[in-house]
CSV table of C-alpha atoms in Angstrom, one decimal:
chain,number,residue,atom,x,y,z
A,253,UNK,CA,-25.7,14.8,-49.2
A,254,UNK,CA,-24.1,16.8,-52.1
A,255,UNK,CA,-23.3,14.6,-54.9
A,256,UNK,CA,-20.0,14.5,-56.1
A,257,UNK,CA,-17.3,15.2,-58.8
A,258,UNK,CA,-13.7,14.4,-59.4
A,259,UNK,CA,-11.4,16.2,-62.0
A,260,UNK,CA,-7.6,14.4,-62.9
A,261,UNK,CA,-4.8,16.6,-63.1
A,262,UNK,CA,-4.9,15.9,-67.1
A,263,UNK,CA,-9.0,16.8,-67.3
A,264,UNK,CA,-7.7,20.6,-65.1
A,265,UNK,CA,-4.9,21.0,-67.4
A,266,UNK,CA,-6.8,20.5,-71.1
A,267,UNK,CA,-9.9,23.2,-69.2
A,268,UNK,CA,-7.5,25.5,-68.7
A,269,UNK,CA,-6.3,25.0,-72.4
A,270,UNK,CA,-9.7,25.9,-73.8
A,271,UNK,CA,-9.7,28.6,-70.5
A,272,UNK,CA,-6.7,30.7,-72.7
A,273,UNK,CA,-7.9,30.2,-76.0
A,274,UNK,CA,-11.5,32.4,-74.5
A,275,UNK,CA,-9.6,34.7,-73.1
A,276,UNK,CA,-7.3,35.2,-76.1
A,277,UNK,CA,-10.1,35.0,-78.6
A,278,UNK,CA,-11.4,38.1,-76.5
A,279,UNK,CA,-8.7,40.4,-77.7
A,280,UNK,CA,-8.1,41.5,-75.0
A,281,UNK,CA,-4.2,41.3,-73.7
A,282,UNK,CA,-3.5,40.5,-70.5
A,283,UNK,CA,0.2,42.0,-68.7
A,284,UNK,CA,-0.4,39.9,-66.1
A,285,UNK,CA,-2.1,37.2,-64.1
A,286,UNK,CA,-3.3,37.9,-59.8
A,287,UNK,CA,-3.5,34.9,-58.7
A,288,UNK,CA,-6.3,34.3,-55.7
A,289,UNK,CA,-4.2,31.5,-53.3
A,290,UNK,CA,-4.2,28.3,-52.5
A,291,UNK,CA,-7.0,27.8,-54.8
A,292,UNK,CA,-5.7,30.0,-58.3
A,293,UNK,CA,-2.3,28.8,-57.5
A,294,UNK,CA,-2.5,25.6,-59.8
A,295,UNK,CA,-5.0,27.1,-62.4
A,296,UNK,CA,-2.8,30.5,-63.1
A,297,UNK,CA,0.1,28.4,-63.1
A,298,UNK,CA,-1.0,26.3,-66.2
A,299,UNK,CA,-2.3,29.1,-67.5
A,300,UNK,CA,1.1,30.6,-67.6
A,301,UNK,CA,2.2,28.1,-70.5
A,302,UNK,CA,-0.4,29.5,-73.0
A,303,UNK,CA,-0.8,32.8,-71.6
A,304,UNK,CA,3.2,33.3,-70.8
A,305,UNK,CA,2.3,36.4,-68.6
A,306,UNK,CA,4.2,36.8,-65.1
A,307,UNK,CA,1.6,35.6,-62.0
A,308,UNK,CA,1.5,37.5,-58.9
A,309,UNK,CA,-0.3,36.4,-56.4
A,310,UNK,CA,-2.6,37.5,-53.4
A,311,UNK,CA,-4.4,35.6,-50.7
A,312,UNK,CA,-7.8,35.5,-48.2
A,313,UNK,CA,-8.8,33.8,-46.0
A,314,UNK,CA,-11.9,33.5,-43.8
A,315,UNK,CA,-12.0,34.9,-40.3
A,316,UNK,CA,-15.0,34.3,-37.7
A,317,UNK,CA,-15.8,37.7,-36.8
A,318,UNK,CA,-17.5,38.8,-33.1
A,319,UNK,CA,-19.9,41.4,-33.9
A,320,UNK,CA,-21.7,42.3,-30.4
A,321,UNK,CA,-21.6,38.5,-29.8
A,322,UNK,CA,-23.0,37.8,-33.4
A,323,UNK,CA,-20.7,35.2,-34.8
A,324,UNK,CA,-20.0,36.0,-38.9
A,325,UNK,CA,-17.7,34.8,-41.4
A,326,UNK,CA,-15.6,37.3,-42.8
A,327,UNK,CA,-13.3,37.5,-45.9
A,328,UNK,CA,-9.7,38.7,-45.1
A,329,UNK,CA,-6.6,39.5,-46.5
A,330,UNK,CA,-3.6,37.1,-45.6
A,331,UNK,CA,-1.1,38.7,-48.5
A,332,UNK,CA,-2.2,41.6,-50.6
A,333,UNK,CA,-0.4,43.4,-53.3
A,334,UNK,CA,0.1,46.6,-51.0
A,335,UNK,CA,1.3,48.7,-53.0
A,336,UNK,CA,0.2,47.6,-55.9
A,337,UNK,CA,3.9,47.5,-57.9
A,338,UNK,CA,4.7,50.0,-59.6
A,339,UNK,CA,4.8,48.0,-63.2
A,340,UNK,CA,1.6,46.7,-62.9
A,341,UNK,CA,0.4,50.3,-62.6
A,342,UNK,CA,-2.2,51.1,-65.3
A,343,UNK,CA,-2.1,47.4,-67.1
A,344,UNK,CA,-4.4,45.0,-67.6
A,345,UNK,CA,-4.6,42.3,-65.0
A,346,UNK,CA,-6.9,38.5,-65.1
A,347,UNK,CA,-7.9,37.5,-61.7
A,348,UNK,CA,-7.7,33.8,-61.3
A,349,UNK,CA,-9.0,31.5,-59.3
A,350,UNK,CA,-10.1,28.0,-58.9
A,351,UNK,CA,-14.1,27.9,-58.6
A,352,UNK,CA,-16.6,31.0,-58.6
A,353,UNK,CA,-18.5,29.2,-56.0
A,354,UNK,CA,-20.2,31.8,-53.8
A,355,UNK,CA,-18.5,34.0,-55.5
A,356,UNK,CA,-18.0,35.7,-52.1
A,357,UNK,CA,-13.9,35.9,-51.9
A,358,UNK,CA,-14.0,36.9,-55.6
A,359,UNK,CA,-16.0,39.9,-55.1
A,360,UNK,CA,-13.7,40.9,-51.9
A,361,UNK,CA,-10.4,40.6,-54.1
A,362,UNK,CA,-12.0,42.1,-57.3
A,363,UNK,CA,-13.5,45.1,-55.1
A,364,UNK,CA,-10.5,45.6,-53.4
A,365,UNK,CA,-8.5,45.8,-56.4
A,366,UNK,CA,-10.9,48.0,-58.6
A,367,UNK,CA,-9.4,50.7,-56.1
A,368,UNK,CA,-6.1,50.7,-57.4
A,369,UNK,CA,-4.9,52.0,-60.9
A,370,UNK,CA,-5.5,49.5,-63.4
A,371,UNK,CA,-6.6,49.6,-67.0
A,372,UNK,CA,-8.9,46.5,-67.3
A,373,UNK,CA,-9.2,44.0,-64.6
A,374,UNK,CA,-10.8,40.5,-66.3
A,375,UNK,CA,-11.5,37.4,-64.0
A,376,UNK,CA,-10.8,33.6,-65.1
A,377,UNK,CA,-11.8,31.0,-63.0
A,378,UNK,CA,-11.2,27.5,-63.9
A,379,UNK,CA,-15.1,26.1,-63.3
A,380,UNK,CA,-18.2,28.2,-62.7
A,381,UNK,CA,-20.4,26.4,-60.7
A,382,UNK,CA,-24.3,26.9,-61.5
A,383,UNK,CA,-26.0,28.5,-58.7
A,384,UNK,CA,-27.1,31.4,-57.5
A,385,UNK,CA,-24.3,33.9,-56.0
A,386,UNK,CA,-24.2,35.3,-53.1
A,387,UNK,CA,-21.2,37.9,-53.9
A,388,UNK,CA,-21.3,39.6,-57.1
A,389,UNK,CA,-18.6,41.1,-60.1
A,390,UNK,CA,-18.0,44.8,-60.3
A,391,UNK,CA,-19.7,45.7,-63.4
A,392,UNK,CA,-17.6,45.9,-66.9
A,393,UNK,CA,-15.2,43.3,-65.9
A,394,UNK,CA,-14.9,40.6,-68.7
A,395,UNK,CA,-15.1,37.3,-66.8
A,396,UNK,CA,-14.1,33.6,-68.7
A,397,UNK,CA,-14.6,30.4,-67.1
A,398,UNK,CA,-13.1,26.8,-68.4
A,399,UNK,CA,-16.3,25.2,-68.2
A,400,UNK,CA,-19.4,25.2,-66.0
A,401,UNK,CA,-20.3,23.0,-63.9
A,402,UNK,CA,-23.4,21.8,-61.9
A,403,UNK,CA,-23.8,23.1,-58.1
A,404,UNK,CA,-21.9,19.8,-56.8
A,405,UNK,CA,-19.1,18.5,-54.5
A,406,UNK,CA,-16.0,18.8,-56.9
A,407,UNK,CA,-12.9,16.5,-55.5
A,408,UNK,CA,-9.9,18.5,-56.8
A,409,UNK,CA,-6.6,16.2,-57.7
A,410,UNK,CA,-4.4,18.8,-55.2
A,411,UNK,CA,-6.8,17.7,-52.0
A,412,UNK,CA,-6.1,14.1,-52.7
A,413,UNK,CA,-4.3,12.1,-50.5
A,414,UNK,CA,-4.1,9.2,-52.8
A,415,UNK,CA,-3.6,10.0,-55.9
A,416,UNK,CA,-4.4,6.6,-57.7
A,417,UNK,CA,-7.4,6.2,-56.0
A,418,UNK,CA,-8.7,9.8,-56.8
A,419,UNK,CA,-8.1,9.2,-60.1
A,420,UNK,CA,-9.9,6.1,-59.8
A,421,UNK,CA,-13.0,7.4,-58.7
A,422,UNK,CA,-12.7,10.0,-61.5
A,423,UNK,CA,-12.8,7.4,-64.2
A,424,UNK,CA,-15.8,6.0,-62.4
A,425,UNK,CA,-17.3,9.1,-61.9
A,426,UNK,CA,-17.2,10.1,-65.4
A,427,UNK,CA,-19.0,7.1,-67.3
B,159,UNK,CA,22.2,18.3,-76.9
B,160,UNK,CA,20.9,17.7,-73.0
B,161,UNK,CA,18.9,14.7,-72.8
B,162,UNK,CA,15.1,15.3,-71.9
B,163,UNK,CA,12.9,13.7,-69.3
B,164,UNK,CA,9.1,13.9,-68.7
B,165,UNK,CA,6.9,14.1,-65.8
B,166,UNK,CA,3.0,13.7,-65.6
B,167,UNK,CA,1.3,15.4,-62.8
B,168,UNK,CA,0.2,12.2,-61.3
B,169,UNK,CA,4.4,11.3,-60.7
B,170,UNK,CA,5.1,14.6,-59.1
B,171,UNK,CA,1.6,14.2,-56.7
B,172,UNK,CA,3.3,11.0,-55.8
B,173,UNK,CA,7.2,12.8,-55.3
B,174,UNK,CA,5.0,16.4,-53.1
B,175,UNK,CA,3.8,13.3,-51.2
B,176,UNK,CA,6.8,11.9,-50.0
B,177,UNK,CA,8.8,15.2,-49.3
B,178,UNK,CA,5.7,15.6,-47.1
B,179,UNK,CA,7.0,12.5,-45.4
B,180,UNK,CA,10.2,13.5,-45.2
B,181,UNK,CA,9.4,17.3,-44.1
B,182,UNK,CA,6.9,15.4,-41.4
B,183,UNK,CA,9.8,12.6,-40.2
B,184,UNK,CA,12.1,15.4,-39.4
B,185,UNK,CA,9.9,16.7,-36.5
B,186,UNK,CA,10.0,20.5,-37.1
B,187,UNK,CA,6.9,21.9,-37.6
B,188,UNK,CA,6.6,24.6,-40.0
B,189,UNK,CA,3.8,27.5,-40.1
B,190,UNK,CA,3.7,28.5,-43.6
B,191,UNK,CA,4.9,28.3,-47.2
B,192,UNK,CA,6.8,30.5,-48.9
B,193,UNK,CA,6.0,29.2,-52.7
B,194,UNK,CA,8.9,30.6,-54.9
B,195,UNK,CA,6.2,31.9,-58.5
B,196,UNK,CA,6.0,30.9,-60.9
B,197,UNK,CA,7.6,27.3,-60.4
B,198,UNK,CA,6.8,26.9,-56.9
B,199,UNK,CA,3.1,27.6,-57.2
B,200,UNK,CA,2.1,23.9,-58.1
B,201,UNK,CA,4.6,22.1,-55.6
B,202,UNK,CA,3.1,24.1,-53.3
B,203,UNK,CA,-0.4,24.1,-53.3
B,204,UNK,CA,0.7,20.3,-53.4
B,205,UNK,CA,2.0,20.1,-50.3
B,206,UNK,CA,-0.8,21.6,-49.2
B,207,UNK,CA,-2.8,18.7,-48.8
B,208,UNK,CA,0.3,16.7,-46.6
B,209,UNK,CA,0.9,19.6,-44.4
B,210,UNK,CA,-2.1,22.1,-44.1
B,211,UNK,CA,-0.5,25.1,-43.5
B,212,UNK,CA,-0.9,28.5,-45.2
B,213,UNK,CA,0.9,29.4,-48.7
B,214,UNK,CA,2.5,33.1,-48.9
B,215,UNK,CA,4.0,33.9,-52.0
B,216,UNK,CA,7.5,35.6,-54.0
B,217,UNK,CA,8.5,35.9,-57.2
B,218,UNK,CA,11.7,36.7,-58.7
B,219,UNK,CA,12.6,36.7,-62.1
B,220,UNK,CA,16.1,37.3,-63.8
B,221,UNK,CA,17.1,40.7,-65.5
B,222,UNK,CA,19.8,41.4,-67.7
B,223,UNK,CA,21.6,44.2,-65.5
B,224,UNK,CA,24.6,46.6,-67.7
B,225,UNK,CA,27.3,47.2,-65.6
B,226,UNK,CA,29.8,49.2,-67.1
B,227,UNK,CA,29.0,47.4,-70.8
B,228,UNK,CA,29.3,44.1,-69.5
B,229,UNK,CA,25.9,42.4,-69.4
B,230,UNK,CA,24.5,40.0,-66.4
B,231,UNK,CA,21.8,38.5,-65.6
B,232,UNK,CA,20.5,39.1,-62.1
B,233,UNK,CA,17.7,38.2,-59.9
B,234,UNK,CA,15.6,40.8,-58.7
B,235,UNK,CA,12.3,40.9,-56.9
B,236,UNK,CA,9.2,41.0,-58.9
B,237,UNK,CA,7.0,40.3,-55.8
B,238,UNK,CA,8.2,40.2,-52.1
B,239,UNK,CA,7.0,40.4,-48.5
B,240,UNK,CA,7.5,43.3,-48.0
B,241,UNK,CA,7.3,43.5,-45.0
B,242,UNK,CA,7.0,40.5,-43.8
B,243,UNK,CA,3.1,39.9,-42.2
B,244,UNK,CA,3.3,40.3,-38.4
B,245,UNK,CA,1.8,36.8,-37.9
B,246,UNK,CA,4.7,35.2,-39.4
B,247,UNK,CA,7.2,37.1,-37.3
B,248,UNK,CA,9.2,34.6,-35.3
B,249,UNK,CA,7.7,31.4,-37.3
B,250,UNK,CA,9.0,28.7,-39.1
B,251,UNK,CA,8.8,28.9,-42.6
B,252,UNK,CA,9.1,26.3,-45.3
B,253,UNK,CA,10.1,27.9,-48.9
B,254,UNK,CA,8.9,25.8,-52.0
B,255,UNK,CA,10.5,25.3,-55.5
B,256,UNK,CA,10.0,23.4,-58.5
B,257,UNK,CA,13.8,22.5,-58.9
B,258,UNK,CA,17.1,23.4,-57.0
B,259,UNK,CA,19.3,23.5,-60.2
B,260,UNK,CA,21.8,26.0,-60.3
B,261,UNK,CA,20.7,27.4,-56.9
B,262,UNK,CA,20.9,31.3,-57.7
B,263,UNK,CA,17.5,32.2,-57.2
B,264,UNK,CA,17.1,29.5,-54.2
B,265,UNK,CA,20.1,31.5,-52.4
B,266,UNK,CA,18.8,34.9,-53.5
B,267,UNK,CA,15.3,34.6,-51.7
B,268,UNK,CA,16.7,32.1,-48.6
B,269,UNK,CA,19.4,35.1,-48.1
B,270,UNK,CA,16.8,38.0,-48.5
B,271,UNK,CA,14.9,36.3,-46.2
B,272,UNK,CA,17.2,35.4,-43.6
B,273,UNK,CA,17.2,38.8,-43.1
B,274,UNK,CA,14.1,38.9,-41.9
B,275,UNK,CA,12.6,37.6,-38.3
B,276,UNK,CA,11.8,33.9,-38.8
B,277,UNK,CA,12.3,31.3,-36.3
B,278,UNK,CA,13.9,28.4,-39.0
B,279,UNK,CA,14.1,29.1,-42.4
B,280,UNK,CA,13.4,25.1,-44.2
B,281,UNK,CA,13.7,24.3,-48.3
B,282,UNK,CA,11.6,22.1,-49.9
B,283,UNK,CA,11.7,21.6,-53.6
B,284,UNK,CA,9.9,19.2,-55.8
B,285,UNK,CA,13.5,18.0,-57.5
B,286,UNK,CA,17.2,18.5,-57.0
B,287,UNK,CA,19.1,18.1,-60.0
B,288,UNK,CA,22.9,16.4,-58.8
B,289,UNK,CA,25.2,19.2,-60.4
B,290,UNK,CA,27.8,21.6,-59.4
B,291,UNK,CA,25.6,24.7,-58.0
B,292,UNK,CA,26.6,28.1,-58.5
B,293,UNK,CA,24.8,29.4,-55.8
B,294,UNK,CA,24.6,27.8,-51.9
B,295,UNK,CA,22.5,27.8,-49.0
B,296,UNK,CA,23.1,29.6,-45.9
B,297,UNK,CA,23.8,27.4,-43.2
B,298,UNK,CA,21.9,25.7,-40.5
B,299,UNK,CA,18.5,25.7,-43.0
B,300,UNK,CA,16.8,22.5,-42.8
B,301,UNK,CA,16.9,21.1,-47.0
B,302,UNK,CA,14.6,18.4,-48.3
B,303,UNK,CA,14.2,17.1,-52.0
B,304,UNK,CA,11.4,15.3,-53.0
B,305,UNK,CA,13.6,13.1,-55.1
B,306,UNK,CA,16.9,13.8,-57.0
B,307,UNK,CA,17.5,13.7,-60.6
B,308,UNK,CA,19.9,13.6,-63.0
B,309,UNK,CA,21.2,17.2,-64.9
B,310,UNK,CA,19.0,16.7,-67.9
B,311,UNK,CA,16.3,18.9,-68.9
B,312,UNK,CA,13.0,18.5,-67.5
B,313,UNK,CA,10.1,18.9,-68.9
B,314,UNK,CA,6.8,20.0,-66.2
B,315,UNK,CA,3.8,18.9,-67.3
B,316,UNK,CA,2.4,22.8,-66.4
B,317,UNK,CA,5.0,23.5,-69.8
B,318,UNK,CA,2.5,21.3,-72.2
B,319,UNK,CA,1.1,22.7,-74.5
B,320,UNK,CA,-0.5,19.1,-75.3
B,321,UNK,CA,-0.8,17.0,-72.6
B,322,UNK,CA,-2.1,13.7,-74.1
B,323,UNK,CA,1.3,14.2,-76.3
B,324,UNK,CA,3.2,14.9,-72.8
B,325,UNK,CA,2.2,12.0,-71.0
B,326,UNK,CA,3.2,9.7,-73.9
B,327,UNK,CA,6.6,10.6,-73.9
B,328,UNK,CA,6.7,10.5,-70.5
B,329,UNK,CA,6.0,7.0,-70.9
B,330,UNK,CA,7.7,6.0,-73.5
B,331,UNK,CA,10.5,7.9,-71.3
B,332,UNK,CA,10.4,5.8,-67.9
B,333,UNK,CA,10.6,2.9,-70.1
């Protein structure tokens, strides 16, 4: 069994502190933030306070797909900036998500929006996990994480039921 | 000078988890959530956890509009569904916000979106400040508040800049 990790609210929150001051030591500005939901909701959101760039969002989702009775897993879009608006046209835009796990929805929503008319289109995820990737990122697109993290089973404060005792096992988990 | 209050993230887990309650005790069943961006973004993917249903997103922001020399602010779009995705046509839909304060840009969105072919239309924001409200909301939509507050100026943890420094006046706050 995978072993596992839990982050606090507070731990996310002072990441994505130290995720802003990368992205802004790049030099690089930003016009706005694509959110990837659920996941990047939360993460672009705090991000917002340092950044204070406008968040737009899109979302996937995966789909069992029949291919002559061959049962895949395929990315989808559930809300997609289409069109693209018309401000955003020619701008520089940061992806953001939660995890670059697989990295499989993030090369689906950064290929998909490499075809439209931006400038520069970064990535910022809040934790990279260490393994190796089954989807990739288009090349030349400057990509930040908060921190990396090993290939385990991280317990995100937003999934927990009980706050208290998530946070619990977070304190534990971390000494 | 309004007086402030603080909120860590681990108090409004605790308030998304009893509007879940509340959304749950009513016996409607919703399909999706309309998160109102920026603010509603965190409530949101909150509530996710309670009610496991999909997150769509808007945004809005306020513009100063000239008409005839005499500035206002207005709301606008910034990001809509437009149109609406087929697989929410004839659903119920629960929009999310941080805080119903004055109630412009709730009634902006819930009337937009009225327009559109939902089956019920529910609210459900984190807080609701008791206040006069300049704007309303249209009738028969199911409303729940996570908790109401008093008209003083909250501060969201997803504004601090310094957490640590948020969470002790928070505390010092609630005492």
């Amino acid at each position: 069994m995978k072993q596992k990790i839990w982050y606090t609210y507070d731990d996310i929150h002072r990441v994505i502190r130290n995720l802003a001051a990368k992205i802004q030591a790049s030099g690089m500005k930003y016009d706005a933030m694509i959110a990837i939901g659920g996941g990047g909701f939360i993460p672009a959101r705090m991000l917002r306070c340092f950044l204070d760039i406008p968040i737009y969002a899109v979302t996937t989702a995966y789909y069992d797909s029949d291919d002559l009775g061959k049962v895949t897993e395929e990315v989808k879009k559930v809300q997609w900036l289409d069109p693209v608006p018309e401000v955003l046209k020619g701008k520089n835009v940061l992806v953001v998500d939660e995890v670059d796990d697989s990295r499989v929805t993030l090369e689906f929503c950064l290929t998909e929006l490499a075809k439209e008319d931006f400038a520069t289109i970064g990535i910022a995820v809040l934790h990279e996990k260490i393994k190796a990737k089954a989807g990739s990122i288009p090349a030349g697109m400057p990509y930040f994480s908060g921190i990396t993290v090993e290939d385990l089973w991280i317990n995100y404060p937003w999934d927990a039921e009980d706050i208290d005792e998530h946070n619990r096992l977070a304190a534990e988990s971390s000494t």
